[in-house]
Amino acid sequence: MALRNNNTKQLSRADEGKVRKMFDKYANDPQDAQPGKIGPNGMARLLGELKLAENDRQVLILAQRMNAETMCEFSWEEWLSGMAEMGAVSEATLRSRLASLDQGLRDPVGFELVYKFAFGYGKRPGSRNLDLDYAIPFWRILFKNEYSLLPLWEEFMEKVNKKAVTKDLWNQMFEFATTVKTDFSDYDEVGNFIPHIRLSLKLPGPRLSMTSSTGQDRD
């Protein structure tokens, strides 16, 4: 389920017409076979117009603002709601608005919305957890080069944890990355900040080590 924005903004009739024309430009792509929607090929053309790579964080911001239920797909209702919420009526205004929203960790409130949205957006239908081969690329997209401990976290997840990521662990990673100093000087291990694992320092530098069961749910 997508994380909702509680959007109440509306466009004028003239602006809604512009937004509809823009939607129709990318929807109903013959290669997508998804009537009434922007599908993967239409999305690729849209990203080309916006000058965005598919692994750009702004693509996740766009999906979150649209409240997209399915990856690489927008319905007309999602598109209209998202464009109204962002106040965008063209490729140029959409590009500008996405750039202004892409503040990463400098905007913890906005970043948290996108971060928590990404978990549900990336899950396989019917799954409670996010597959690790989606979670790690999503972390890289979300944090970019803004979190120096991300490579250590990835190493732990790939070599020690080796499981799909639960919603609790996904959210705890956000809290850890946004509240604990990268030198661990304010990390309260006694408080068991992340219940599934503990962070420990091992010379010659910090490493993530397992000291208790991960306790993760299996699909």
PDB file of C-alpha atoms in Angstrom:
ATOM      1  CA  MET A   1       0.000   0.000   0.000  1.00  0.00           C
ATOM      2  CA  ALA A   2       1.359   3.404  -0.949  1.00  0.00           C
ATOM      3  CA  LEU A   3       2.027   6.054   1.654  1.00  0.00           C
ATOM      4  CA  ARG A   4      -0.579   8.750   1.162  1.00  0.00           C
ATOM      5  CA  ASN A   5       0.090  12.491   1.095  1.00  0.00           C
ATOM      6  CA  ASN A   6      -3.380  13.507   2.278  1.00  0.00           C
ATOM      7  CA  ASN A   7      -3.487  15.727  -0.804  1.00  0.00           C
ATOM      8  CA  THR A   8      -6.314  18.265  -0.990  1.00  0.00           C
ATOM      9  CA  LYS A   9      -4.927  20.504  -3.737  1.00  0.00           C
ATOM     10  CA  GLN A  10      -6.844  20.944  -6.959  1.00  0.00           C
ATOM     11  CA  LEU A  11      -5.946  22.332 -10.370  1.00  0.00           C
ATOM     12  CA  SER A  12      -7.944  24.840 -12.347  1.00  0.00           C
ATOM     13  CA  ARG A  13      -9.891  23.459 -15.303  1.00  0.00           C
ATOM     14  CA  ALA A  14      -7.323  24.926 -17.694  1.00  0.00           C
ATOM     15  CA  ASP A  15      -4.385  23.422 -15.793  1.00  0.00           C
ATOM     16  CA  GLU A  16      -6.129  20.063 -15.501  1.00  0.00           C
ATOM     17  CA  GLY A  17      -6.429  20.095 -19.284  1.00  0.00           C
ATOM     18  CA  LYS A  18      -2.668  20.622 -19.574  1.00  0.00           C
ATOM     19  CA  VAL A  19      -2.017  17.807 -17.138  1.00  0.00           C
ATOM     20  CA  ARG A  20      -4.369  15.512 -19.071  1.00  0.00           C
ATOM     21  CA  LYS A  21      -2.618  16.324 -22.350  1.00  0.00           C
ATOM     22  CA  MET A  22       0.729  15.524 -20.752  1.00  0.00           C
ATOM     23  CA  PHE A  23      -0.607  12.241 -19.356  1.00  0.00           C
ATOM     24  CA  ASP A  24      -1.970  11.207 -22.753  1.00  0.00           C
ATOM     25  CA  LYS A  25       1.461  11.867 -24.267  1.00  0.00           C
ATOM     26  CA  TYR A  26       2.938   8.984 -22.252  1.00  0.00           C
ATOM     27  CA  ALA A  27      -0.081   6.744 -21.583  1.00  0.00           C
ATOM     28  CA  ASN A  28      -1.411   3.960 -23.788  1.00  0.00           C
ATOM     29  CA  ASP A  29       1.987   3.064 -25.206  1.00  0.00           C
ATOM     30  CA  PRO A  30       1.439   0.162 -27.669  1.00  0.00           C
ATOM     31  CA  GLN A  31       4.387  -1.711 -26.185  1.00  0.00           C
ATOM     32  CA  ASP A  32       2.922  -1.532 -22.702  1.00  0.00           C
ATOM     33  CA  ALA A  33      -0.549  -2.904 -23.472  1.00  0.00           C
ATOM     34  CA  GLN A  34      -1.890  -1.057 -20.411  1.00  0.00           C
ATOM     35  CA  PRO A  35      -4.923   0.963 -21.568  1.00  0.00           C
ATOM     36  CA  GLY A  36      -5.490   4.174 -19.649  1.00  0.00           C
ATOM     37  CA  LYS A  37      -2.141   4.059 -17.864  1.00  0.00           C
ATOM     38  CA  ILE A  38       1.441   5.157 -18.205  1.00  0.00           C
ATOM     39  CA  GLY A  39       3.372   1.894 -18.305  1.00  0.00           C
ATOM     40  CA  PRO A  40       7.084   1.028 -18.367  1.00  0.00           C
ATOM     41  CA  ASN A  41       7.739   2.257 -21.908  1.00  0.00           C
ATOM     42  CA  GLY A  42       5.727   5.415 -21.389  1.00  0.00           C
ATOM     43  CA  MET A  43       7.598   5.912 -18.138  1.00  0.00           C
ATOM     44  CA  ALA A  44      10.925   5.570 -19.944  1.00  0.00           C
ATOM     45  CA  ARG A  45       9.881   8.296 -22.389  1.00  0.00           C
ATOM     46  CA  LEU A  46       8.762  10.507 -19.507  1.00  0.00           C
ATOM     47  CA  LEU A  47      12.072  10.084 -17.688  1.00  0.00           C
ATOM     48  CA  GLY A  48      13.866  10.912 -20.919  1.00  0.00           C
ATOM     49  CA  GLU A  49      11.958  14.194 -21.162  1.00  0.00           C
ATOM     50  CA  LEU A  50      12.734  14.915 -17.504  1.00  0.00           C
ATOM     51  CA  LYS A  51      16.403  14.040 -18.083  1.00  0.00           C
ATOM     52  CA  LEU A  52      16.332  11.519 -15.237  1.00  0.00           C
ATOM     53  CA  ALA A  53      18.068   8.146 -15.060  1.00  0.00           C
ATOM     54  CA  GLU A  54      15.854   5.329 -13.825  1.00  0.00           C
ATOM     55  CA  ASN A  55      17.963   5.021 -10.658  1.00  0.00           C
ATOM     56  CA  ASP A  56      17.711   8.711  -9.783  1.00  0.00           C
ATOM     57  CA  ARG A  57      16.188   9.454  -6.369  1.00  0.00           C
ATOM     58  CA  GLN A  58      13.810  11.890  -8.044  1.00  0.00           C
ATOM     59  CA  VAL A  59      12.103   8.935  -9.729  1.00  0.00           C
ATOM     60  CA  LEU A  60      11.151   7.565  -6.298  1.00  0.00           C
ATOM     61  CA  ILE A  61      10.053  11.043  -5.243  1.00  0.00           C
ATOM     62  CA  LEU A  62       7.849  11.209  -8.340  1.00  0.00           C
ATOM     63  CA  ALA A  63       6.284   7.815  -7.563  1.00  0.00           C
ATOM     64  CA  GLN A  64       5.697   8.806  -3.931  1.00  0.00           C
ATOM     65  CA  ARG A  65       4.067  12.098  -4.882  1.00  0.00           C
ATOM     66  CA  MET A  66       1.818  10.205  -7.311  1.00  0.00           C
ATOM     67  CA  ASN A  67       0.964   7.679  -4.571  1.00  0.00           C
ATOM     68  CA  ALA A  68       1.781   5.008  -7.157  1.00  0.00           C
ATOM     69  CA  GLU A  69       0.546   1.543  -6.252  1.00  0.00           C
ATOM     70  CA  THR A  70       2.571  -0.303  -8.912  1.00  0.00           C
ATOM     71  CA  MET A  71       6.192   0.159  -9.929  1.00  0.00           C
ATOM     72  CA  CYS A  72       6.710   1.817 -13.337  1.00  0.00           C
ATOM     73  CA  GLU A  73       3.021   2.560 -13.703  1.00  0.00           C
ATOM     74  CA  PHE A  74       0.749   5.584 -13.195  1.00  0.00           C
ATOM     75  CA  SER A  75      -3.016   5.674 -13.479  1.00  0.00           C
ATOM     76  CA  TRP A  76      -4.775   8.895 -14.486  1.00  0.00           C
ATOM     77  CA  GLU A  77      -6.044   9.362 -10.930  1.00  0.00           C
ATOM     78  CA  GLU A  78      -2.533   9.000  -9.500  1.00  0.00           C
ATOM     79  CA  TRP A  79      -1.122  11.345 -12.119  1.00  0.00           C
ATOM     80  CA  LEU A  80      -3.748  14.044 -11.566  1.00  0.00           C
ATOM     81  CA  SER A  81      -3.429  13.893  -7.780  1.00  0.00           C
ATOM     82  CA  GLY A  82       0.364  13.973  -7.865  1.00  0.00           C
ATOM     83  CA  MET A  83       0.643  16.802 -10.372  1.00  0.00           C
ATOM     84  CA  ALA A  84      -1.866  18.859  -8.379  1.00  0.00           C
ATOM     85  CA  GLU A  85      -0.002  18.167  -5.149  1.00  0.00           C
ATOM     86  CA  MET A  86       3.265  19.315  -6.726  1.00  0.00           C
ATOM     87  CA  GLY A  87       1.717  22.228  -8.615  1.00  0.00           C
ATOM     88  CA  ALA A  88       3.165  20.968 -11.910  1.00  0.00           C
ATOM     89  CA  VAL A  89       1.460  21.272 -15.304  1.00  0.00           C
ATOM     90  CA  SER A  90       4.308  20.532 -17.755  1.00  0.00           C
ATOM     91  CA  GLU A  91       7.577  18.659 -18.071  1.00  0.00           C
ATOM     92  CA  ALA A  92       9.472  21.846 -17.223  1.00  0.00           C
ATOM     93  CA  THR A  93       7.536  22.575 -14.038  1.00  0.00           C
ATOM     94  CA  LEU A  94       7.629  18.922 -13.019  1.00  0.00           C
ATOM     95  CA  ARG A  95      11.404  18.793 -13.513  1.00  0.00           C
ATOM     96  CA  SER A  96      11.840  21.933 -11.438  1.00  0.00           C
ATOM     97  CA  ARG A  97       9.542  20.732  -8.677  1.00  0.00           C
ATOM     98  CA  LEU A  98      11.237  17.338  -8.369  1.00  0.00           C
ATOM     99  CA  ALA A  99      14.652  18.991  -8.157  1.00  0.00           C
ATOM    100  CA  SER A 100      13.440  21.241  -5.342  1.00  0.00           C
ATOM    101  CA  LEU A 101      12.004  18.252  -3.459  1.00  0.00           C
ATOM    102  CA  ASP A 102      15.210  16.242  -3.761  1.00  0.00           C
ATOM    103  CA  GLN A 103      16.928  17.401  -0.570  1.00  0.00           C
ATOM    104  CA  GLY A 104      17.774  13.986   0.845  1.00  0.00           C
ATOM    105  CA  LEU A 105      18.862  13.932   4.479  1.00  0.00           C
ATOM    106  CA  ARG A 106      18.817  17.736   4.565  1.00  0.00           C
ATOM    107  CA  ASP A 107      15.014  17.471   4.634  1.00  0.00           C
ATOM    108  CA  PRO A 108      14.336  14.640   7.125  1.00  0.00           C
ATOM    109  CA  VAL A 109      10.549  15.018   6.964  1.00  0.00           C
ATOM    110  CA  GLY A 110      10.345  14.807   3.176  1.00  0.00           C
ATOM    111  CA  PHE A 111      13.012  12.123   3.045  1.00  0.00           C
ATOM    112  CA  GLU A 112      11.110   9.975   5.544  1.00  0.00           C
ATOM    113  CA  LEU A 113       7.990  10.103   3.377  1.00  0.00           C
ATOM    114  CA  VAL A 114       9.894   8.854   0.332  1.00  0.00           C
ATOM    115  CA  TYR A 115      11.885   6.306   2.349  1.00  0.00           C
ATOM    116  CA  LYS A 116       8.827   4.688   3.936  1.00  0.00           C
ATOM    117  CA  PHE A 117       6.931   4.764   0.650  1.00  0.00           C
ATOM    118  CA  ALA A 118       9.752   2.866  -1.079  1.00  0.00           C
ATOM    119  CA  PHE A 119       9.246  -0.229   1.083  1.00  0.00           C
ATOM    120  CA  GLY A 120       5.694  -0.871  -0.112  1.00  0.00           C
ATOM    121  CA  TYR A 121       6.505   0.276  -3.635  1.00  0.00           C
ATOM    122  CA  GLY A 122       9.272  -2.300  -4.032  1.00  0.00           C
ATOM    123  CA  LYS A 123       7.561  -5.333  -2.484  1.00  0.00           C
ATOM    124  CA  ARG A 124       6.367  -8.238  -4.575  1.00  0.00           C
ATOM    125  CA  PRO A 125       2.545  -8.508  -4.624  1.00  0.00           C
ATOM    126  CA  GLY A 126       1.376 -10.516  -1.630  1.00  0.00           C
ATOM    127  CA  SER A 127       4.724 -10.362   0.163  1.00  0.00           C
ATOM    128  CA  ARG A 128       5.132  -8.899   3.653  1.00  0.00           C
ATOM    129  CA  ASN A 129       8.848  -8.243   3.212  1.00  0.00           C
ATOM    130  CA  LEU A 130      11.057  -6.490   0.689  1.00  0.00           C
ATOM    131  CA  ASP A 131      13.420  -8.777  -1.210  1.00  0.00           C
ATOM    132  CA  LEU A 132      17.073  -8.032  -0.475  1.00  0.00           C
ATOM    133  CA  ASP A 133      17.871  -7.620  -4.168  1.00  0.00           C
ATOM    134  CA  TYR A 134      15.401  -4.715  -4.197  1.00  0.00           C
ATOM    135  CA  ALA A 135      16.183  -3.340  -0.738  1.00  0.00           C
ATOM    136  CA  ILE A 136      19.889  -2.760  -1.368  1.00  0.00           C
ATOM    137  CA  PRO A 137      19.440  -0.864  -4.676  1.00  0.00           C
ATOM    138  CA  PHE A 138      16.674   1.171  -3.045  1.00  0.00           C
ATOM    139  CA  TRP A 139      18.972   2.096  -0.142  1.00  0.00           C
ATOM    140  CA  ARG A 140      21.628   3.176  -2.642  1.00  0.00           C
ATOM    141  CA  ILE A 141      19.123   5.317  -4.531  1.00  0.00           C
ATOM    142  CA  LEU A 142      17.638   6.839  -1.387  1.00  0.00           C
ATOM    143  CA  PHE A 143      20.849   7.657   0.445  1.00  0.00           C
ATOM    144  CA  LYS A 144      22.996   8.392  -2.624  1.00  0.00           C
ATOM    145  CA  ASN A 145      26.421   9.307  -1.208  1.00  0.00           C
ATOM    146  CA  GLU A 146      24.976  11.011   1.858  1.00  0.00           C
ATOM    147  CA  TYR A 147      25.429   8.201   4.398  1.00  0.00           C
ATOM    148  CA  SER A 148      28.973   6.970   4.887  1.00  0.00           C
ATOM    149  CA  LEU A 149      27.996   3.768   6.714  1.00  0.00           C
ATOM    150  CA  LEU A 150      25.765   2.458   3.936  1.00  0.00           C
ATOM    151  CA  PRO A 151      28.491   0.168   2.474  1.00  0.00           C
ATOM    152  CA  LEU A 152      28.922  -1.449   5.911  1.00  0.00           C
ATOM    153  CA  TRP A 153      25.184  -1.903   6.220  1.00  0.00           C
ATOM    154  CA  GLU A 154      25.041  -3.507   2.770  1.00  0.00           C
ATOM    155  CA  GLU A 155      27.903  -5.824   3.718  1.00  0.00           C
ATOM    156  CA  PHE A 156      26.049  -6.933   6.828  1.00  0.00           C
ATOM    157  CA  MET A 157      22.780  -7.505   4.966  1.00  0.00           C
ATOM    158  CA  GLU A 158      24.450  -9.506   2.169  1.00  0.00           C
ATOM    159  CA  LYS A 159      26.933 -11.572   4.190  1.00  0.00           C
ATOM    160  CA  VAL A 160      25.265 -12.002   7.578  1.00  0.00           C
ATOM    161  CA  ASN A 161      21.573 -11.273   7.420  1.00  0.00           C
ATOM    162  CA  LYS A 162      20.898 -12.705   3.934  1.00  0.00           C
ATOM    163  CA  LYS A 163      17.123 -12.359   4.298  1.00  0.00           C
ATOM    164  CA  ALA A 164      14.324 -10.254   2.928  1.00  0.00           C
ATOM    165  CA  VAL A 165      13.852  -7.007   4.838  1.00  0.00           C
ATOM    166  CA  THR A 166      10.891  -6.639   7.173  1.00  0.00           C
ATOM    167  CA  LYS A 167       9.015  -3.359   7.455  1.00  0.00           C
ATOM    168  CA  ASP A 168      10.283  -2.929  11.026  1.00  0.00           C
ATOM    169  CA  LEU A 169      13.912  -3.388   9.978  1.00  0.00           C
ATOM    170  CA  TRP A 170      13.447  -1.056   7.006  1.00  0.00           C
ATOM    171  CA  ASN A 171      12.078   1.683   9.285  1.00  0.00           C
ATOM    172  CA  GLN A 172      14.723   1.058  11.947  1.00  0.00           C
ATOM    173  CA  MET A 173      17.439   1.528   9.340  1.00  0.00           C
ATOM    174  CA  PHE A 174      15.997   4.973   8.597  1.00  0.00           C
ATOM    175  CA  GLU A 175      15.895   5.910  12.261  1.00  0.00           C
ATOM    176  CA  PHE A 176      19.433   4.657  12.802  1.00  0.00           C
ATOM    177  CA  ALA A 177      20.812   6.509   9.765  1.00  0.00           C
ATOM    178  CA  THR A 178      19.117   9.773  10.738  1.00  0.00           C
ATOM    179  CA  THR A 179      19.724   9.786  14.505  1.00  0.00           C
ATOM    180  CA  VAL A 180      22.992   7.941  15.283  1.00  0.00           C
ATOM    181  CA  LYS A 181      26.379   9.529  14.603  1.00  0.00           C
ATOM    182  CA  THR A 182      28.548   7.684  12.097  1.00  0.00           C
ATOM    183  CA  ASP A 183      31.275   7.204  14.742  1.00  0.00           C
ATOM    184  CA  PHE A 184      28.688   5.464  17.012  1.00  0.00           C
ATOM    185  CA  SER A 185      29.575   7.848  19.858  1.00  0.00           C
ATOM    186  CA  ASP A 186      25.885   8.261  20.754  1.00  0.00           C
ATOM    187  CA  TYR A 187      24.799   4.679  20.038  1.00  0.00           C
ATOM    188  CA  ASP A 188      23.127   3.003  23.021  1.00  0.00           C
ATOM    189  CA  GLU A 189      23.766  -0.687  22.458  1.00  0.00           C
ATOM    190  CA  VAL A 190      22.292  -1.504  25.880  1.00  0.00           C
ATOM    191  CA  GLY A 191      19.033   0.025  24.693  1.00  0.00           C
ATOM    192  CA  ASN A 192      19.007  -2.504  21.838  1.00  0.00           C
ATOM    193  CA  PHE A 193      18.238   0.194  19.234  1.00  0.00           C
ATOM    194  CA  ILE A 194      17.802  -2.354  16.449  1.00  0.00           C
ATOM    195  CA  PRO A 195      16.377  -5.485  18.060  1.00  0.00           C
ATOM    196  CA  HIS A 196      17.552  -7.849  15.312  1.00  0.00           C
ATOM    197  CA  ILE A 197      21.237  -6.903  15.328  1.00  0.00           C
ATOM    198  CA  ARG A 198      23.836  -4.917  17.238  1.00  0.00           C
ATOM    199  CA  LEU A 199      26.491  -2.670  15.805  1.00  0.00           C
ATOM    200  CA  SER A 200      29.976  -3.333  17.149  1.00  0.00           C
ATOM    201  CA  LEU A 201      33.354  -1.780  16.458  1.00  0.00           C
ATOM    202  CA  LYS A 202      36.049  -4.202  15.333  1.00  0.00           C
ATOM    203  CA  LEU A 203      39.500  -2.984  14.472  1.00  0.00           C
ATOM    204  CA  PRO A 204      40.652  -1.707  12.055  1.00  0.00           C
ATOM    205  CA  GLY A 205      37.225  -0.071  11.772  1.00  0.00           C
ATOM    206  CA  PRO A 206      33.518  -0.413  12.485  1.00  0.00           C
ATOM    207  CA  ARG A 207      31.819  -3.570  11.344  1.00  0.00           C
ATOM    208  CA  LEU A 208      28.324  -4.937  11.649  1.00  0.00           C
ATOM    209  CA  SER A 209      28.190  -8.182  13.572  1.00  0.00           C
ATOM    210  CA  MET A 210      25.404 -10.528  14.532  1.00  0.00           C
ATOM    211  CA  THR A 211      24.959 -11.052  18.265  1.00  0.00           C
ATOM    212  CA  SER A 212      21.394 -12.330  18.330  1.00  0.00           C
ATOM    213  CA  SER A 213      18.785 -13.894  16.061  1.00  0.00           C
ATOM    214  CA  THR A 214      17.412 -11.623  13.361  1.00  0.00           C
ATOM    215  CA  GLY A 215      13.898 -12.739  14.162  1.00  0.00           C
ATOM    216  CA  GLN A 216      12.690 -11.859  10.671  1.00  0.00           C
ATOM    217  CA  ASP A 217       9.473 -13.228   9.214  1.00  0.00           C
ATOM    218  CA  ARG A 218       9.785 -15.411   6.174  1.00  0.00           C
ATOM    219  CA  ASP A 219       7.475 -14.962   3.192  1.00  0.00           C
TER     220      ASP A 219
END
